[in-house]
Amino acid sequence: MAEAPPLALVESLEATDVAGVGTGPGFRIVDSRSGGAPAVAVPADVATCDDCLAEMADPADRRYRYPFVNCTNCGPRYTIIESIPYDRAATTMAPFAMCADCRREYEDPADRRFHAEPVACPACGPHLSYGDLHGDQALAGAAADLVAGRVLAVKGLGGYHLACDATSERAVADLRTRKARDDKPFAVMVPDLEAARALCQLSPAAAQTLASVRRPIVLAPRRPGAAVAAGVAPGLPELGLMLPYTPLHHLLLAQVGRPLVMTSGNLSDEPIAHEDPDARERLGPLVDGALTHDRAIHIRCDDSVVRDVPMGPEGPAGEPEGFVQMVRRSRGYAPEPVRLRQATSRHVLAVGAELKNTVAVAKGDNVVASHHIGDLEHLAAYRSFLQAVGHLCHLTGVTPEVVAHDLHPEYLSTKFATDLDDVALLGVQHHHAHIAACLAEHGRAPGEPVLGVAFDGLGMGTDGTIWGGELLVADLRGFQRVGHLEPVPLVSGNLAVREPWRMATVWADHALGRDEAERFGRAVDDRWRAVLALAEKPDALLTTSAGRLFDAVAALLGLHPRVTYEAQAAIALEALATTVPVAEAPAGWPVEVHDGDLVRIDPSPLLARVVAERDRGTALPLIAAGFHRALGEAVVAACTRLSRAHGLGTVALSGGVFQNARLTAVVAGGLTEAGLTPLVHRRLPPNDGGVSVGQAAIAAAST
């Protein structure tokens, strides 16, 4: 154990006597035999290790300044593997025949490149190019163009980035125009932790994660006057930082000497480009040049994103210094398995949700989730979904016998599932899947129920309405709905997501009456009458959505009545609230918690207070903080009642709304003070990116 390789993770230790094979003494690694079901976990991509960086910086080393240096302890894995077993011939490194020096390292058990499948050097491996330039000249040309303010495509591990000088307002604005991305923040790559700390305040957990071999993007509070262009993250208190994770990144950052925007190589809402012909076609018109290479990427894999959640003394027990929460689980994490407490007897495929889609498979006692795929409403993302299903099943040796899907009949993932032949279908309620993902992450057994709080945007309920603010008694085998947020009409469907003023008008009418709804409506959009008319129809679809409630409050305060990316209004509302310490947030704002067959949390009095405070000129951060505190305390009050009624001491918090660090702090802290144990997401995202794991865990528990 003490001498385990750097990337080794010992999950269990078992000893079994087996008959010897082969001839003669000693230990050998022999060629893999094809056939049979894959039984070895597929490794994730890993950031360049210190030993390889030292070689790359040593003029006397044969890999000096080689942008593809790697060893057993680092380098590409998942994104270059075409099939299992993981041998060079089954990767995109197959076209590169090893030179004698690399072959000697590869075959030497004492060498750290022993059976490192991507091993390469300048004599035999991939090469860099930038237009007509190659090698070091390509790197120098690209760096000079970045310094000059140009926008480049840069080929990474799981796809292409679009890159520019993060300190240049002009370059960032130019990138926004070309990428058709109005406001959504860009990620920034910096060379090391010192540079990261100069831009953001990093908790110990955030710093450790940022510098880990996984190298995710870390969302952290920016420092006043942080030396990046304002257009990198317009109006937001956080920056998304990442450190270099390929040798090329290290070389490029050293040469440009400044932070670089590194955002996904795509137009907004499209999948990241990862194949060279596709990149030339889709990214060519957007960039001034492409820094690329000839090692193919087999499967696209976006950068992972985590968020620094500085809990403070009001947070859950054992989290005084905060933690990092997964927002997007992809490169560096996928396809590591989540271990189930009970093995499944059948192969399971779970096809996830419509937005932030991932897919997952369950086999034995493991659930393996794919990389981030995206929103399936876009054709290119749906094609990526189909590729991910096939690739994941192929790598894991899963032939689906059970296919778990969402209840929403119009989700493309659901339609895909229901079109399959010779499989058993299992419809899984959306919010049950959210809670199940949290339970699987925390190692709960199928028969261990918890109280679940699932707050998100929209999900099909079992009663034909649109849920999104749910209190459930749930385990991996089933659930009972025991409470919810006040239902209000959902008007205009998905248009209500893009135009929060619509839900604000409905909530104003519901909470304060027609006069206030008219006053607000007249101020924001002349279609307000049509919205209220739709809300009054007897067949108006109702929703308990917490996400739409946050949108409504943000719009009532004048924050983004229309948005350019999902949850922009709610993110702005949270950003205001975080400027006020939790303990200093206004207290005593009213929320009604009604008992009955279903506990009902009615924020109508709270919205009336929010509007009254707005009208009297109370500072918006105080209003936002008061709203978060009151709603969070109402959730705690409802959970306390339900925990007593059902004899449950653990509360699982899931759904995209629990990416809101302030709400999480209030709810988790309040539950802890009430003697309850909160479960919050760490390894899986609380948003729809975790739904496939929850679906798979539920299906596995049912077999």
Tab-separated table of N, CA and C in Angstrom, residues 546-658:
chain	number	residue	atom	x	y	z
A	546	ALA	N	-38.765	25.097	-8.195
A	546	ALA	CA	-37.949	26.021	-7.402
A	546	ALA	C	-37.094	26.891	-8.311
A	547	GLY	N	-36.629	26.315	-9.423
A	547	GLY	CA	-35.827	27.108	-10.353
A	547	GLY	C	-36.585	28.287	-10.912
A	548	ARG	N	-37.848	28.055	-11.271
A	548	ARG	CA	-38.655	29.154	-11.810
A	548	ARG	C	-38.995	30.171	-10.717
A	549	LEU	N	-39.072	29.732	-9.457
A	549	LEU	CA	-39.284	30.675	-8.359
A	549	LEU	C	-38.091	31.615	-8.226
A	550	PHE	N	-36.887	31.076	-8.279
A	550	PHE	CA	-35.693	31.922	-8.206
A	550	PHE	C	-35.646	32.884	-9.391
A	551	ASP	N	-35.983	32.378	-10.579
A	551	ASP	CA	-36.030	33.259	-11.748
A	551	ASP	C	-37.009	34.413	-11.531
A	552	ALA	N	-38.180	34.078	-10.967
A	552	ALA	CA	-39.216	35.093	-10.768
A	552	ALA	C	-38.750	36.177	-9.809
A	553	VAL	N	-38.137	35.767	-8.705
A	553	VAL	CA	-37.665	36.751	-7.728
A	553	VAL	C	-36.590	37.633	-8.348
A	554	ALA	N	-35.681	37.023	-9.106
A	554	ALA	CA	-34.640	37.815	-9.760
A	554	ALA	C	-35.257	38.852	-10.695
A	555	ALA	N	-36.255	38.437	-11.472
A	555	ALA	CA	-36.894	39.372	-12.407
A	555	ALA	C	-37.645	40.464	-11.666
A	556	LEU	N	-38.307	40.124	-10.558
A	556	LEU	CA	-39.014	41.137	-9.767
A	556	LEU	C	-38.059	42.194	-9.224
A	557	LEU	N	-36.795	41.797	-9.023
A	557	LEU	CA	-35.788	42.752	-8.550
A	557	LEU	C	-35.058	43.451	-9.694
A	558	GLY	N	-35.499	43.192	-10.921
A	558	GLY	CA	-34.880	43.856	-12.062
A	558	GLY	C	-33.646	43.173	-12.603
A	559	LEU	N	-33.399	41.932	-12.185
A	559	LEU	CA	-32.226	41.186	-12.635
A	559	LEU	C	-32.619	40.270	-13.791
A	560	HIS	N	-32.169	40.543	-14.957
A	560	HIS	CA	-32.327	39.663	-16.112
A	560	HIS	C	-33.761	39.193	-16.338
A	561	PRO	N	-34.665	40.082	-16.686
A	561	PRO	CA	-36.003	39.614	-17.075
A	561	PRO	C	-35.953	38.693	-18.294
A	562	ARG	N	-34.867	38.778	-19.046
A	562	ARG	CA	-34.583	37.836	-20.132
A	562	ARG	C	-33.143	37.366	-19.966
A	563	VAL	N	-32.896	36.104	-20.275
A	563	VAL	CA	-31.562	35.553	-20.051
A	563	VAL	C	-30.959	35.076	-21.363
A	564	THR	N	-29.649	35.003	-21.386
A	564	THR	CA	-28.941	34.493	-22.557
A	564	THR	C	-28.368	33.105	-22.308
A	565	TYR	N	-28.403	32.623	-21.065
A	565	TYR	CA	-28.008	31.248	-20.765
A	565	TYR	C	-28.791	30.765	-19.556
A	566	GLU	N	-28.873	29.450	-19.430
A	566	GLU	CA	-29.709	28.845	-18.403
A	566	GLU	C	-29.296	29.312	-17.004
A	567	ALA	N	-30.302	29.671	-16.196
A	567	ALA	CA	-30.130	30.037	-14.782
A	567	ALA	C	-29.388	31.352	-14.585
A	568	GLN	N	-29.244	32.162	-15.616
A	568	GLN	CA	-28.520	33.423	-15.482
A	568	GLN	C	-29.154	34.321	-14.426
A	569	ALA	N	-30.483	34.392	-14.404
A	569	ALA	CA	-31.160	35.254	-13.432
A	569	ALA	C	-30.950	34.746	-12.016
A	570	ALA	N	-31.098	33.432	-11.810
A	570	ALA	CA	-30.914	32.859	-10.476
A	570	ALA	C	-29.477	33.005	-10.009
A	571	ILE	N	-28.531	32.867	-10.924
A	571	ILE	CA	-27.116	33.041	-10.566
A	571	ILE	C	-26.859	34.477	-10.114
A	572	ALA	N	-27.467	35.438	-10.805
A	572	ALA	CA	-27.305	36.838	-10.410
A	572	ALA	C	-27.911	37.093	-9.032
A	573	LEU	N	-29.052	36.457	-8.745
A	573	LEU	CA	-29.686	36.612	-7.434
A	573	LEU	C	-28.793	36.055	-6.337
A	574	GLU	N	-28.212	34.887	-6.570
A	574	GLU	CA	-27.294	34.314	-5.582
A	574	GLU	C	-26.060	35.194	-5.410
A	575	ALA	N	-25.548	35.721	-6.533
A	575	ALA	CA	-24.352	36.567	-6.454
A	575	ALA	C	-24.590	37.771	-5.546
A	576	LEU	N	-25.785	38.368	-5.622
A	576	LEU	CA	-26.106	39.470	-4.717
A	576	LEU	C	-26.132	38.991	-3.266
A	577	ALA	N	-26.759	37.840	-3.043
A	577	ALA	CA	-26.917	37.347	-1.670
A	577	ALA	C	-25.579	37.048	-1.019
A	578	THR	N	-24.618	36.566	-1.790
A	578	THR	CA	-23.346	36.152	-1.201
A	578	THR	C	-22.515	37.326	-0.700
A	579	THR	N	-22.884	38.540	-1.086
A	579	THR	CA	-22.148	39.695	-0.564
A	579	THR	C	-22.547	40.020	0.872
A	580	VAL	N	-23.584	39.351	1.379
A	580	VAL	CA	-24.056	39.555	2.752
A	580	VAL	C	-23.794	38.277	3.540
A	581	PRO	N	-23.044	38.312	4.638
A	581	PRO	CA	-22.836	37.098	5.430
A	581	PRO	C	-24.165	36.467	5.833
A	582	VAL	N	-24.191	35.140	5.901
A	582	VAL	CA	-25.434	34.427	6.218
A	582	VAL	C	-26.039	34.945	7.512
A	583	ALA	N	-25.203	35.142	8.524
A	583	ALA	CA	-25.711	35.566	9.833
A	583	ALA	C	-26.278	36.981	9.803
A	584	GLU	N	-25.900	37.777	8.789
A	584	GLU	CA	-26.367	39.159	8.713
A	584	GLU	C	-27.540	39.334	7.745
A	585	ALA	N	-27.997	38.239	7.165
A	585	ALA	CA	-29.149	38.328	6.270
A	585	ALA	C	-30.396	38.665	7.076
A	586	PRO	N	-31.299	39.472	6.522
A	586	PRO	CA	-32.529	39.806	7.250
A	586	PRO	C	-33.266	38.537	7.677
A	587	ALA	N	-33.747	38.553	8.908
A	587	ALA	CA	-34.411	37.379	9.476
A	587	ALA	C	-35.900	37.638	9.645
A	588	GLY	N	-36.641	36.557	9.770
A	588	GLY	CA	-38.054	36.658	10.096
A	588	GLY	C	-38.973	36.943	8.933
A	589	TRP	N	-38.468	36.882	7.697
A	589	TRP	CA	-39.334	37.104	6.555
A	589	TRP	C	-40.263	35.901	6.409
A	590	PRO	N	-41.536	36.116	6.094
A	590	PRO	CA	-42.527	35.040	6.240
A	590	PRO	C	-42.588	34.081	5.054
A	591	VAL	N	-42.674	32.792	5.369
A	591	VAL	CA	-43.003	31.739	4.411
A	591	VAL	C	-43.979	30.812	5.127
A	592	GLU	N	-45.045	30.447	4.454
A	592	GLU	CA	-46.031	29.570	5.083
A	592	GLU	C	-45.707	28.112	4.772
A	593	VAL	N	-45.697	27.282	5.816
A	593	VAL	CA	-45.500	25.840	5.662
A	593	VAL	C	-46.776	25.167	6.148
A	594	HIS	N	-47.548	24.627	5.214
A	594	HIS	CA	-48.859	24.069	5.526
A	594	HIS	C	-48.761	22.559	5.694
A	595	ASP	N	-49.363	22.046	6.753
A	595	ASP	CA	-49.448	20.605	6.948
A	595	ASP	C	-50.627	20.051	6.162
A	596	GLY	N	-50.651	18.727	6.028
A	596	GLY	CA	-51.728	18.053	5.310
A	596	GLY	C	-51.202	16.750	4.775
A	597	ASP	N	-51.948	16.144	3.846
A	597	ASP	CA	-51.445	14.921	3.228
A	597	ASP	C	-50.090	15.171	2.581
A	598	LEU	N	-49.936	16.356	2.013
A	598	LEU	CA	-48.656	16.796	1.475
A	598	LEU	C	-48.296	18.129	2.120
A	599	VAL	N	-47.118	18.199	2.704
A	599	VAL	CA	-46.644	19.471	3.239
A	599	VAL	C	-46.444	20.442	2.074
A	600	ARG	N	-46.892	21.672	2.238
A	600	ARG	CA	-46.807	22.647	1.153
A	600	ARG	C	-46.075	23.891	1.653
A	601	ILE	N	-44.994	24.219	0.962
A	601	ILE	CA	-44.212	25.415	1.275
A	601	ILE	C	-44.688	26.530	0.350
A	602	ASP	N	-45.328	27.545	0.929
A	602	ASP	CA	-45.897	28.629	0.127
A	602	ASP	C	-45.071	29.896	0.332
A	603	PRO	N	-44.301	30.302	-0.681
A	603	PRO	CA	-43.475	31.512	-0.549
A	603	PRO	C	-44.216	32.799	-0.894
A	604	SER	N	-45.534	32.739	-1.063
A	604	SER	CA	-46.273	33.951	-1.451
A	604	SER	C	-46.026	35.119	-0.496
A	605	PRO	N	-46.115	34.910	0.854
A	605	PRO	CA	-45.828	36.038	1.757
A	605	PRO	C	-44.399	36.551	1.617
A	606	LEU	N	-43.483	35.647	1.275
A	606	LEU	CA	-42.087	36.050	1.096
A	606	LEU	C	-41.944	36.938	-0.131
A	607	LEU	N	-42.632	36.595	-1.226
A	607	LEU	CA	-42.560	37.442	-2.407
A	607	LEU	C	-43.175	38.813	-2.156
A	608	ALA	N	-44.239	38.838	-1.364
A	608	ALA	CA	-44.828	40.132	-1.000
A	608	ALA	C	-43.817	40.981	-0.240
A	609	ARG	N	-43.053	40.348	0.644
A	609	ARG	CA	-42.035	41.075	1.411
A	609	ARG	C	-40.908	41.547	0.490
A	610	VAL	N	-40.500	40.682	-0.438
A	610	VAL	CA	-39.444	41.058	-1.387
A	610	VAL	C	-39.852	42.308	-2.172
A	611	VAL	N	-41.087	42.331	-2.674
A	611	VAL	CA	-41.563	43.477	-3.455
A	611	VAL	C	-41.663	44.725	-2.571
A	612	ALA	N	-42.147	44.550	-1.349
A	612	ALA	CA	-42.254	45.694	-0.439
A	612	ALA	C	-40.885	46.285	-0.128
A	613	GLU	N	-39.897	45.419	0.112
A	613	GLU	CA	-38.541	45.908	0.389
A	613	GLU	C	-37.954	46.591	-0.845
A	614	ARG	N	-38.235	46.041	-1.998
A	614	ARG	CA	-37.760	46.679	-3.237
A	614	ARG	C	-38.344	48.079	-3.367
A	615	ASP	N	-39.636	48.192	-3.123
A	615	ASP	CA	-40.304	49.477	-3.309
A	615	ASP	C	-39.858	50.524	-2.302
A	616	ARG	N	-39.443	50.082	-1.128
A	616	ARG	CA	-38.978	51.067	-0.145
A	616	ARG	C	-37.490	51.368	-0.280
A	617	GLY	N	-36.842	50.765	-1.280
A	617	GLY	CA	-35.454	51.107	-1.586
A	617	GLY	C	-34.410	50.334	-0.827
A	618	THR	N	-34.778	49.211	-0.203
A	618	THR	CA	-33.797	48.367	0.481
A	618	THR	C	-32.754	47.881	-0.522
A	619	ALA	N	-31.515	47.833	-0.094
A	619	ALA	CA	-30.433	47.401	-0.980
A	619	ALA	C	-30.712	45.995	-1.508
A	620	LEU	N	-30.487	45.812	-2.792
A	620	LEU	CA	-30.797	44.524	-3.415
A	620	LEU	C	-30.039	43.354	-2.791
A	621	PRO	N	-28.754	43.496	-2.407
A	621	PRO	CA	-28.096	42.360	-1.757
A	621	PRO	C	-28.808	41.914	-0.481
A	622	LEU	N	-29.330	42.874	0.301
A	622	LEU	CA	-30.052	42.500	1.516
A	622	LEU	C	-31.350	41.772	1.182
A	623	ILE	N	-32.043	42.214	0.132
A	623	ILE	CA	-33.274	41.531	-0.268
A	623	ILE	C	-32.960	40.111	-0.733
A	624	ALA	N	-31.926	39.974	-1.557
A	624	ALA	CA	-31.556	38.643	-2.043
A	624	ALA	C	-31.153	37.730	-0.893
A	625	ALA	N	-30.390	38.269	0.062
A	625	ALA	CA	-29.976	37.464	1.210
A	625	ALA	C	-31.172	37.083	2.077
A	626	GLY	N	-32.109	38.020	2.241
A	626	GLY	CA	-33.304	37.719	3.022
A	626	GLY	C	-34.153	36.647	2.374
A	627	PHE	N	-34.272	36.692	1.049
A	627	PHE	CA	-35.028	35.673	0.334
A	627	PHE	C	-34.398	34.300	0.525
A	628	HIS	N	-33.082	34.184	0.322
A	628	HIS	CA	-32.406	32.903	0.487
A	628	HIS	C	-32.578	32.368	1.911
A	629	ARG	N	-32.435	33.253	2.884
A	629	ARG	CA	-32.531	32.797	4.269
A	629	ARG	C	-33.937	32.301	4.585
A	630	ALA	N	-34.938	33.066	4.191
A	630	ALA	CA	-36.311	32.693	4.530
A	630	ALA	C	-36.721	31.401	3.841
A	631	LEU	N	-36.404	31.268	2.556
A	631	LEU	CA	-36.781	30.044	1.855
A	631	LEU	C	-36.028	28.844	2.428
A	632	GLY	N	-34.731	29.022	2.677
A	632	GLY	CA	-33.947	27.925	3.245
A	632	GLY	C	-34.454	27.495	4.603
A	633	GLU	N	-34.819	28.451	5.456
A	633	GLU	CA	-35.330	28.114	6.779
A	633	GLU	C	-36.693	27.432	6.685
A	634	ALA	N	-37.502	27.800	5.682
A	634	ALA	CA	-38.782	27.124	5.486
A	634	ALA	C	-38.566	25.672	5.070
A	635	VAL	N	-37.569	25.428	4.231
A	635	VAL	CA	-37.247	24.053	3.847
A	635	VAL	C	-36.823	23.254	5.071
A	636	VAL	N	-36.004	23.858	5.922
A	636	VAL	CA	-35.568	23.170	7.148
A	636	VAL	C	-36.765	22.866	8.047
A	637	ALA	N	-37.684	23.828	8.176
A	637	ALA	CA	-38.868	23.611	9.012
A	637	ALA	C	-39.713	22.460	8.469
A	638	ALA	N	-39.903	22.424	7.143
A	638	ALA	CA	-40.677	21.342	6.542
A	638	ALA	C	-39.982	20.005	6.741
A	639	CYS	N	-38.673	19.978	6.573
A	639	CYS	CA	-37.925	18.731	6.748
A	639	CYS	C	-37.975	18.249	8.195
A	640	THR	N	-37.924	19.185	9.127
A	640	THR	CA	-37.977	18.801	10.544
A	640	THR	C	-39.312	18.130	10.865
A	641	ARG	N	-40.407	18.693	10.365
A	641	ARG	CA	-41.722	18.075	10.583
A	641	ARG	C	-41.783	16.689	9.951
A	642	LEU	N	-41.319	16.600	8.709
A	642	LEU	CA	-41.418	15.337	7.992
A	642	LEU	C	-40.486	14.280	8.568
A	643	SER	N	-39.334	14.695	9.051
A	643	SER	CA	-38.412	13.717	9.640
A	643	SER	C	-39.022	13.078	10.874
A	644	ARG	N	-39.730	13.877	11.668
A	644	ARG	CA	-40.407	13.311	12.843
A	644	ARG	C	-41.542	12.389	12.424
A	645	ALA	N	-42.299	12.812	11.415
A	645	ALA	CA	-43.455	12.023	10.989
A	645	ALA	C	-43.043	10.680	10.400
A	646	HIS	N	-41.876	10.638	9.741
A	646	HIS	CA	-41.468	9.412	9.056
A	646	HIS	C	-40.282	8.722	9.719
A	647	GLY	N	-39.822	9.255	10.828
A	647	GLY	CA	-38.726	8.618	11.549
A	647	GLY	C	-37.424	8.576	10.781
A	648	LEU	N	-37.109	9.647	10.075
A	648	LEU	CA	-35.896	9.701	9.261
A	648	LEU	C	-34.977	10.807	9.763
A	649	GLY	N	-33.698	10.485	9.887
A	649	GLY	CA	-32.753	11.464	10.401
A	649	GLY	C	-31.792	12.006	9.372
A	650	THR	N	-31.906	11.559	8.111
A	650	THR	CA	-30.988	11.982	7.047
A	650	THR	C	-31.781	12.649	5.930
A	651	VAL	N	-31.243	13.756	5.410
A	651	VAL	CA	-31.907	14.512	4.352
A	651	VAL	C	-30.934	14.673	3.184
A	652	ALA	N	-31.321	14.164	2.022
A	652	ALA	CA	-30.505	14.292	0.808
A	652	ALA	C	-30.952	15.520	0.023
A	653	LEU	N	-30.007	16.363	-0.353
A	653	LEU	CA	-30.283	17.588	-1.107
A	653	LEU	C	-29.764	17.423	-2.530
A	654	SER	N	-30.643	17.538	-3.509
A	654	SER	CA	-30.226	17.350	-4.897
A	654	SER	C	-31.077	18.221	-5.813
A	655	GLY	N	-30.699	18.227	-7.088
A	655	GLY	CA	-31.335	19.098	-8.077
A	655	GLY	C	-30.482	20.321	-8.331
A	656	GLY	N	-30.623	20.883	-9.515
A	656	GLY	CA	-29.763	21.981	-9.935
A	656	GLY	C	-29.794	23.207	-9.055
A	657	VAL	N	-30.917	23.447	-8.357
A	657	VAL	CA	-30.994	24.623	-7.484
A	657	VAL	C	-29.995	24.511	-6.339
A	658	PHE	N	-29.607	23.273	-5.973
A	658	PHE	CA	-28.632	23.117	-4.900
A	658	PHE	C	-27.195	23.286	-5.379
